Each structure stands twice: as structure tokens, then as C-alpha cells.
């Protein structure tokens, strides 16, 4: 199940599951009890099961060009990332890591973007 978070044209948020590369089932349309924010859904003990039940076997009722994709969890408490998780990155930095004590770091919510959203970068002059 490829899960998405999105914003409808009316400003409301939704959670859905992709049926192909451009269409999805809007879980909230299928079951009004499914919350519009994935974090709220995941906080429920049976949240993923509720989502799966709402979308399983249903035909697509939305298209990506009708909504704005959001980061999967637009309002996270924290984003933890694994550092040095590519051999080439380890080689280029000269840093070390291990399976027993991996290096992790914290990112802010502002550092994530939705699928196909532009990445913001500082002006080139700052370089």
C-alpha cells in the first residue's frame, strides 16, 4: 500500500492509497471515520488496519493533479535520520559508523518536502 498525504482544493487534508502512478483512493471519502492526517491515524492502535479496510479493493476516486501532495507526515514531532548510510558518503567524508552504534541526527519539519515539490536552497552566492 503506497500511502499519501494531500491537501484538497478546499484546504482540507486527506490520506489515501495509490492505485497507480497518478490515481488514488481517498480513504476519507470511503470512511468518514478515517482522520485526514496520517499522524492522527498512526496514533490509533488499529490505524493502519482502518486505512487498509477503507481503501482495499476500491477503485480510484482521486487523481494527483486534483490535489497538492504533502510530506507524508506534514506535522511530525521529530524526524530522525540515519547518517552515513551510503558507502560512497562514508568514503567521501572519511567518517566511520557501525551497525551497533549508528550515527543518527535530528531534522526539522521544515526540512522535508512533498513528492515533486521544489527543494529550497540558499542563494548561490552563499555557496
GROMACS .gro file of N, CA and C in nm:
model
  381
    1UNK      N    1   0.086  -0.117   0.000
    1UNK     CA    2   0.000   0.000   0.000
    1UNK      C    3   0.091   0.123   0.000
    2UNK      N    4   0.077   0.205  -0.104
    2UNK     CA    5   0.152   0.331  -0.113
    2UNK      C    6   0.063   0.441  -0.058
    3UNK      N    7   0.096   0.489   0.059
    3UNK     CA    8   0.014   0.587   0.130
    3UNK      C    9   0.059   0.728   0.095
    4UNK      N   10  -0.038   0.818   0.081
    4UNK     CA   11  -0.009   0.958   0.054
    4UNK      C   12  -0.086   1.047   0.152
    5UNK      N   13  -0.030   1.164   0.176
    5UNK     CA   14  -0.098   1.271   0.248
    5UNK      C   15  -0.116   1.384   0.148
    6UNK      N   16  -0.231   1.447   0.150
    6UNK     CA   17  -0.257   1.550   0.050
    6UNK      C   18  -0.350   1.657   0.104
    7UNK      N   19  -0.357   1.767   0.028
    7UNK     CA   20  -0.450   1.875   0.060
    7UNK      C   21  -0.542   1.893  -0.060
    8UNK      N   22  -0.671   1.895  -0.031
    8UNK     CA   23  -0.771   1.916  -0.136
    8UNK      C   24  -0.777   2.065  -0.172
    9UNK      N   25  -0.841   2.093  -0.283
    9UNK     CA   26  -0.855   2.232  -0.328
    9UNK      C   27  -0.929   2.319  -0.225
   10UNK      N   28  -1.017   2.256  -0.144
   10UNK     CA   29  -1.091   2.332  -0.042
   10UNK      C   30  -1.009   2.355   0.084
   11UNK      N   31  -0.884   2.306   0.087
   11UNK     CA   32  -0.795   2.327   0.200
   11UNK      C   33  -0.795   2.213   0.302
   12UNK      N   34  -0.889   2.121   0.291
   12UNK     CA   35  -0.892   2.009   0.386
   12UNK      C   36  -0.783   1.907   0.352
   13UNK      N   37  -0.741   1.835   0.454
   13UNK     CA   38  -0.635   1.736   0.438
   13UNK      C   39  -0.695   1.597   0.424
   14UNK      N   40  -0.621   1.510   0.357
   14UNK     CA   41  -0.667   1.373   0.340
   14UNK      C   42  -0.551   1.275   0.338
   15UNK      N   43  -0.588   1.150   0.356
   15UNK     CA   44  -0.495   1.038   0.349
   15UNK      C   45  -0.551   0.943   0.245
   16UNK      N   46  -0.463   0.889   0.163
   16UNK     CA   47  -0.510   0.797   0.060
   16UNK      C   48  -0.408   0.690   0.030
   17UNK      N   49  -0.446   0.601  -0.062
   17UNK     CA   50  -0.357   0.494  -0.108
   17UNK      C   51  -0.358   0.496  -0.260
   18UNK      N   52  -0.239   0.493  -0.317
   18UNK     CA   53  -0.224   0.497  -0.462
   18UNK      C   54  -0.278   0.368  -0.525
   19UNK      N   55  -0.345   0.383  -0.639
   19UNK     CA   56  -0.389   0.267  -0.717
   19UNK      C   57  -0.301   0.247  -0.839
   20UNK      N   58  -0.238   0.355  -0.885
   20UNK     CA   59  -0.138   0.351  -0.992
   20UNK      C   60  -0.051   0.475  -0.973
   21UNK      N   61   0.025   0.514  -1.072
   21UNK     CA   62   0.118   0.627  -1.053
   21UNK      C   63   0.052   0.764  -1.051
   22UNK      N   64  -0.076   0.774  -1.083
   22UNK     CA   65  -0.139   0.906  -1.084
   22UNK      C   66  -0.279   0.911  -1.021
   23UNK      N   67  -0.327   0.799  -0.970
   23UNK     CA   68  -0.461   0.795  -0.909
   23UNK      C   69  -0.456   0.728  -0.772
   24UNK      N   70  -0.552   0.764  -0.689
   24UNK     CA   71  -0.554   0.711  -0.553
   24UNK      C   72  -0.697   0.695  -0.503
   25UNK      N   73  -0.709   0.619  -0.395
   25UNK     CA   74  -0.836   0.606  -0.323
   25UNK      C   75  -0.827   0.701  -0.204
   26UNK      N   76  -0.922   0.790  -0.193
   26UNK     CA   77  -0.930   0.885  -0.082
   26UNK      C   78  -0.995   0.813   0.035
   27UNK      N   79  -0.916   0.777   0.135
   27UNK     CA   80  -0.967   0.699   0.247
   27UNK      C   81  -1.079   0.771   0.321
   28UNK      N   82  -1.071   0.902   0.328
   28UNK     CA   83  -1.173   0.979   0.399
   28UNK      C   84  -1.307   0.979   0.327
   29UNK      N   85  -1.303   0.972   0.193
   29UNK     CA   86  -1.427   0.961   0.117
   29UNK      C   87  -1.491   0.825   0.138
   30UNK      N   88  -1.409   0.723   0.153
   30UNK     CA   89  -1.458   0.587   0.170
   30UNK      C   90  -1.508   0.561   0.311
   31UNK      N   91  -1.447   0.625   0.410
   31UNK     CA   92  -1.483   0.605   0.550
   31UNK      C   93  -1.459   0.736   0.624
   32UNK      N   94  -1.564   0.804   0.660
   32UNK     CA   95  -1.553   0.934   0.725
   32UNK      C   96  -1.482   0.926   0.861
   33UNK      N   97  -1.470   0.807   0.918
   33UNK     CA   98  -1.402   0.791   1.046
   33UNK      C   99  -1.250   0.791   1.032
   34UNK      N  100  -1.199   0.782   0.909
   34UNK     CA  101  -1.055   0.787   0.888
   34UNK      C  102  -1.011   0.933   0.899
   35UNK      N  103  -0.918   0.962   0.988
   35UNK     CA  104  -0.876   1.102   1.004
   35UNK      C  105  -0.804   1.153   0.879
   36UNK      N  106  -0.804   1.283   0.862
   36UNK     CA  107  -0.742   1.344   0.746
   36UNK      C  108  -0.591   1.361   0.757
   37UNK      N  109  -0.535   1.334   0.875
   37UNK     CA  110  -0.391   1.347   0.895
   37UNK      C  111  -0.333   1.211   0.933
   38UNK      N  112  -0.226   1.173   0.865
   38UNK     CA  113  -0.167   1.041   0.886
   38UNK      C  114  -0.116   1.024   1.028
   39UNK      N  115  -0.058   1.127   1.087
   39UNK     CA  116  -0.009   1.114   1.224
   39UNK      C  117  -0.121   1.074   1.319
   40UNK      N  118  -0.237   1.134   1.302
   40UNK     CA  119  -0.352   1.100   1.386
   40UNK      C  120  -0.395   0.955   1.362
   41UNK      N  121  -0.393   0.913   1.238
   41UNK     CA  122  -0.429   0.775   1.205
   41UNK      C  123  -0.331   0.677   1.268
   42UNK      N  124  -0.201   0.705   1.258
   42UNK     CA  125  -0.098   0.616   1.313
   42UNK      C  126  -0.101   0.611   1.465
   43UNK      N  127  -0.157   0.712   1.530
   43UNK     CA  128  -0.166   0.713   1.676
   43UNK      C  129  -0.270   0.613   1.726
   44UNK      N  130  -0.357   0.569   1.638
   44UNK     CA  131  -0.460   0.472   1.676
   44UNK      C  132  -0.401   0.332   1.671
   45UNK      N  133  -0.434   0.248   1.769
   45UNK     CA  134  -0.379   0.112   1.769
   45UNK      C  135  -0.407   0.034   1.640
   46UNK      N  136  -0.521   0.054   1.583
   46UNK     CA  137  -0.558  -0.018   1.460
   46UNK      C  138  -0.565   0.077   1.340
   47UNK      N  139  -0.490   0.187   1.345
   47UNK     CA  140  -0.498   0.288   1.241
   47UNK      C  141  -0.467   0.239   1.102
   48UNK      N  142  -0.357   0.166   1.086
   48UNK     CA  143  -0.322   0.115   0.952
   48UNK      C  144  -0.425   0.014   0.903
   49UNK      N  145  -0.477  -0.067   0.993
   49UNK     CA  146  -0.581  -0.163   0.955
   49UNK      C  147  -0.706  -0.088   0.910
   50UNK      N  148  -0.739   0.022   0.979
   50UNK     CA  149  -0.854   0.103   0.941
   50UNK      C  150  -0.834   0.163   0.803
   51UNK      N  151  -0.714   0.212   0.776
   51UNK     CA  152  -0.683   0.267   0.644
   51UNK      C  153  -0.694   0.160   0.537
   52UNK      N  154  -0.635   0.045   0.562
   52UNK     CA  155  -0.639  -0.062   0.464
   52UNK      C  156  -0.782  -0.106   0.435
   53UNK      N  157  -0.863  -0.117   0.538
   53UNK     CA  158  -1.004  -0.157   0.519
   53UNK      C  159  -1.079  -0.053   0.436
   54UNK      N  160  -1.047   0.074   0.456
   54UNK     CA  161  -1.116   0.181   0.383
   54UNK      C  162  -1.083   0.183   0.235
   55UNK      N  163  -0.962   0.141   0.199
   55UNK     CA  164  -0.919   0.155   0.059
   55UNK      C  165  -0.910   0.023  -0.018
   56UNK      N  166  -0.900  -0.088   0.052
   56UNK     CA  167  -0.876  -0.216  -0.014
   56UNK      C  168  -0.987  -0.253  -0.112
   57UNK      N  169  -0.945  -0.280  -0.235
   57UNK     CA  170  -1.039  -0.323  -0.339
   57UNK      C  171  -1.124  -0.211  -0.397
   58UNK      N  172  -1.103  -0.088  -0.353
   58UNK     CA  173  -1.184   0.023  -0.402
   58UNK      C  174  -1.120   0.082  -0.528
   59UNK      N  175  -1.202   0.128  -0.620
   59UNK     CA  176  -1.145   0.195  -0.739
   59UNK      C  177  -1.097   0.335  -0.702
   60UNK      N  178  -1.005   0.385  -0.780
   60UNK     CA  179  -0.954   0.521  -0.758
   60UNK      C  180  -1.068   0.621  -0.761
   61UNK      N  181  -1.066   0.715  -0.669
   61UNK     CA  182  -1.166   0.822  -0.669
   61UNK      C  183  -1.099   0.959  -0.662
   62UNK      N  184  -0.968   0.962  -0.689
   62UNK     CA  185  -0.895   1.088  -0.692
   62UNK      C  186  -0.775   1.077  -0.784
   63UNK      N  187  -0.729   1.191  -0.831
   63UNK     CA  188  -0.611   1.197  -0.917
   63UNK      C  189  -0.512   1.295  -0.856
   64UNK      N  190  -0.384   1.267  -0.872
   64UNK     CA  191  -0.282   1.354  -0.814
   64UNK      C  192  -0.290   1.497  -0.865
   65UNK      N  193  -0.335   1.515  -0.989
   65UNK     CA  194  -0.344   1.651  -1.043
   65UNK      C  195  -0.462   1.730  -0.985
   66UNK      N  196  -0.542   1.666  -0.900
   66UNK     CA  197  -0.654   1.734  -0.836
   66UNK      C  198  -0.623   1.778  -0.693
   67UNK      N  199  -0.507   1.738  -0.641
   67UNK     CA  200  -0.470   1.768  -0.503
   67UNK      C  201  -0.326   1.817  -0.498
   68UNK      N  202  -0.287   1.867  -0.383
   68UNK     CA  203  -0.147   1.902  -0.358
   68UNK      C  204  -0.090   1.799  -0.263
   69UNK      N  205   0.013   1.728  -0.306
   69UNK     CA  206   0.075   1.631  -0.217
   69UNK      C  207   0.147   1.703  -0.104
   70UNK      N  208   0.141   1.646   0.014
   70UNK     CA  209   0.208   1.698   0.132
   70UNK      C  210   0.318   1.600   0.171
   71UNK      N  211   0.411   1.641   0.256
   71UNK     CA  212   0.501   1.541   0.313
   71UNK      C  213   0.415   1.433   0.381
   72UNK      N  214   0.463   1.311   0.384
   72UNK     CA  215   0.382   1.201   0.434
   72UNK      C  216   0.321   1.232   0.570
   73UNK      N  217   0.402   1.280   0.662
   73UNK     CA  218   0.352   1.327   0.791
   73UNK      C  219   0.390   1.475   0.798
   74UNK      N  220   0.297   1.562   0.757
   74UNK     CA  221   0.329   1.705   0.747
   74UNK      C  222   0.363   1.772   0.879
   75UNK      N  223   0.319   1.715   0.989
   75UNK     CA  224   0.336   1.778   1.121
   75UNK      C  225   0.405   1.682   1.219
   76UNK      N  226   0.525   1.635   1.186
   76UNK     CA  227   0.590   1.538   1.273
   76UNK      C  228   0.637   1.600   1.404
   77UNK      N  229   0.646   1.516   1.506
   77UNK     CA  230   0.706   1.561   1.632
   77UNK      C  231   0.856   1.579   1.612
   78UNK      N  232   0.917   1.487   1.539
   78UNK     CA  233   1.061   1.491   1.511
   78UNK      C  234   1.088   1.403   1.390
   79UNK      N  235   1.197   1.431   1.323
   79UNK     CA  236   1.242   1.348   1.211
   79UNK      C  237   1.384   1.302   1.243
   80UNK      N  238   1.399   1.174   1.264
   80UNK     CA  239   1.531   1.118   1.291
   80UNK      C  240   1.582   1.056   1.163
   81UNK      N  241   1.708   1.080   1.133
   81UNK     CA  242   1.767   1.029   1.010
   81UNK      C  243   1.895   0.953   1.042
   82UNK      N  244   1.925   0.857   0.958
   82UNK     CA  245   2.045   0.776   0.973
   82UNK      C  246   2.157   0.838   0.892
   83UNK      N  247   2.265   0.872   0.958
   83UNK     CA  248   2.380   0.932   0.890
   83UNK      C  249   2.470   0.821   0.834
   84UNK      N  250   2.546   0.857   0.735
   84UNK     CA  251   2.646   0.767   0.678
   84UNK      C  252   2.585   0.632   0.640
   85UNK      N  253   2.477   0.638   0.564
   85UNK     CA  254   2.409   0.516   0.525
   85UNK      C  255   2.439   0.475   0.381
   86UNK      N  256   2.534   0.543   0.316
   86UNK     CA  257   2.579   0.507   0.182
   86UNK      C  258   2.731   0.492   0.185
   87UNK      N  259   2.780   0.385   0.129
   87UNK     CA  260   2.925   0.360   0.128
   87UNK      C  261   3.001   0.478   0.067
   88UNK      N  262   2.949   0.533  -0.043
   88UNK     CA  263   3.020   0.644  -0.108
   88UNK      C  264   3.025   0.767  -0.018
   89UNK      N  265   2.921   0.790   0.062
   89UNK     CA  266   2.921   0.903   0.155
   89UNK      C  267   3.024   0.882   0.266
   90UNK      N  268   3.034   0.759   0.314
   90UNK     CA  269   3.134   0.727   0.416
   90UNK      C  270   3.273   0.752   0.360
   91UNK      N  271   3.295   0.707   0.236
   91UNK     CA  272   3.427   0.724   0.173
   91UNK      C  273   3.461   0.871   0.151
   92UNK      N  274   3.364   0.951   0.106
   92UNK     CA  275   3.393   1.091   0.076
   92UNK      C  276   3.415   1.175   0.201
   93UNK      N  277   3.353   1.136   0.313
   93UNK     CA  278   3.369   1.214   0.436
   93UNK      C  279   3.484   1.166   0.522
   94UNK      N  280   3.521   1.039   0.507
   94UNK     CA  281   3.625   0.982   0.591
   94UNK      C  282   3.577   0.952   0.732
   95UNK      N  283   3.448   0.964   0.756
   95UNK     CA  284   3.392   0.935   0.887
   95UNK      C  285   3.364   0.786   0.901
   96UNK      N  286   3.340   0.741   1.023
   96UNK     CA  287   3.313   0.599   1.047
   96UNK      C  288   3.179   0.584   1.117
   97UNK      N  289   3.121   0.467   1.101
   97UNK     CA  290   2.997   0.433   1.168
   97UNK      C  291   2.999   0.283   1.191
   98UNK      N  292   2.900   0.232   1.260
   98UNK     CA  293   2.893   0.087   1.281
   98UNK      C  294   2.747   0.044   1.289
   99UNK      N  295   2.726  -0.085   1.268
   99UNK     CA  296   2.590  -0.139   1.279
   99UNK      C  297   2.540  -0.132   1.423
  100UNK      N  298   2.630  -0.149   1.518
  100UNK     CA  299   2.590  -0.149   1.659
  100UNK      C  300   2.560  -0.009   1.713
  101UNK      N  301   2.634   0.091   1.662
  101UNK     CA  302   2.618   0.229   1.708
  101UNK      C  303   2.610   0.324   1.589
  102UNK      N  304   2.498   0.318   1.517
  102UNK     CA  305   2.487   0.406   1.400
  102UNK      C  306   2.474   0.552   1.443
  103UNK      N  307   2.517   0.638   1.355
  103UNK     CA  308   2.504   0.781   1.381
  103UNK      C  309   2.367   0.827   1.331
  104UNK      N  310   2.295   0.895   1.418
  104UNK     CA  311   2.165   0.949   1.380
  104UNK      C  312   2.165   1.099   1.405
  105UNK      N  313   2.075   1.167   1.335
  105UNK     CA  314   2.065   1.312   1.356
  105UNK      C  315   1.919   1.353   1.344
  106UNK      N  316   1.889   1.467   1.399
  106UNK     CA  317   1.754   1.521   1.401
  106UNK      C  318   1.736   1.624   1.291
  107UNK      N  319   1.623   1.616   1.221
  107UNK     CA  320   1.588   1.716   1.119
  107UNK      C  321   1.464   1.789   1.168
  108UNK      N  322   1.441   1.907   1.115
  108UNK     CA  323   1.320   1.981   1.150
  108UNK      C  324   1.211   1.951   1.048
  109UNK      N  325   1.088   1.976   1.085
  109UNK     CA  326   0.976   1.954   0.993
  109UNK      C  327   0.991   2.039   0.867
  110UNK      N  328   1.051   2.156   0.880
  110UNK     CA  329   1.069   2.246   0.765
  110UNK      C  330   1.166   2.189   0.662
  111UNK      N  331   1.243   2.087   0.699
  111UNK     CA  332   1.343   2.032   0.606
  111UNK      C  333   1.286   1.924   0.516
  112UNK      N  334   1.160   1.891   0.529
  112UNK     CA  335   1.102   1.790   0.441
  112UNK      C  336   1.013   1.856   0.336
  113UNK      N  337   1.003   1.791   0.222
  113UNK     CA  338   0.916   1.840   0.115
  113UNK      C  339   0.833   1.724   0.063
  114UNK      N  340   0.725   1.757  -0.001
  114UNK     CA  341   0.638   1.655  -0.061
  114UNK      C  342   0.698   1.606  -0.192
  115UNK      N  343   0.648   1.495  -0.238
  115UNK     CA  344   0.690   1.439  -0.366
  115UNK      C  345   0.670   1.542  -0.477
  116UNK      N  346   0.772   1.564  -0.556
  116UNK     CA  347   0.772   1.656  -0.670
  116UNK      C  348   0.767   1.804  -0.630
  117UNK      N  349   0.776   1.833  -0.501
  117UNK     CA  350   0.780   1.973  -0.458
  117UNK      C  351   0.922   2.025  -0.474
  118UNK      N  352   0.937   2.153  -0.502
  118UNK     CA  353   1.072   2.207  -0.520
  118UNK      C  354   1.149   2.211  -0.388
  119UNK      N  355   1.277   2.184  -0.398
  119UNK     CA  356   1.366   2.198  -0.283
  119UNK      C  357   1.412   2.342  -0.276
  120UNK      N  358   1.414   2.398  -0.159
  120UNK     CA  359   1.461   2.536  -0.142
  120UNK      C  360   1.608   2.533  -0.105
  121UNK      N  361   1.683   2.618  -0.167
  121UNK     CA  362   1.826   2.627  -0.140
  121UNK      C  363   1.864   2.772  -0.118
  122UNK      N  364   1.973   2.794  -0.044
  122UNK     CA  365   2.017   2.933  -0.026
  122UNK      C  366   2.066   2.990  -0.158
  123UNK      N  367   2.073   3.121  -0.169
  123UNK     CA  368   2.123   3.182  -0.291
  123UNK      C  369   2.263   3.127  -0.324
  124UNK      N  370   2.294   3.119  -0.451
  124UNK     CA  371   2.421   3.063  -0.497
  124UNK      C  372   2.540   3.135  -0.437
  125UNK      N  373   2.526   3.266  -0.416
  125UNK     CA  374   2.637   3.346  -0.365
  125UNK      C  375   2.681   3.302  -0.225
  126UNK      N  376   2.588   3.241  -0.149
  126UNK     CA  377   2.621   3.198  -0.014
  126UNK      C  378   2.714   3.077  -0.019
  127UNK      N  379   2.691   2.990  -0.119
  127UNK     CA  380   2.766   2.872  -0.153
  127UNK      C  381   2.845   2.811  -0.050
   0.00000   0.00000   0.00000
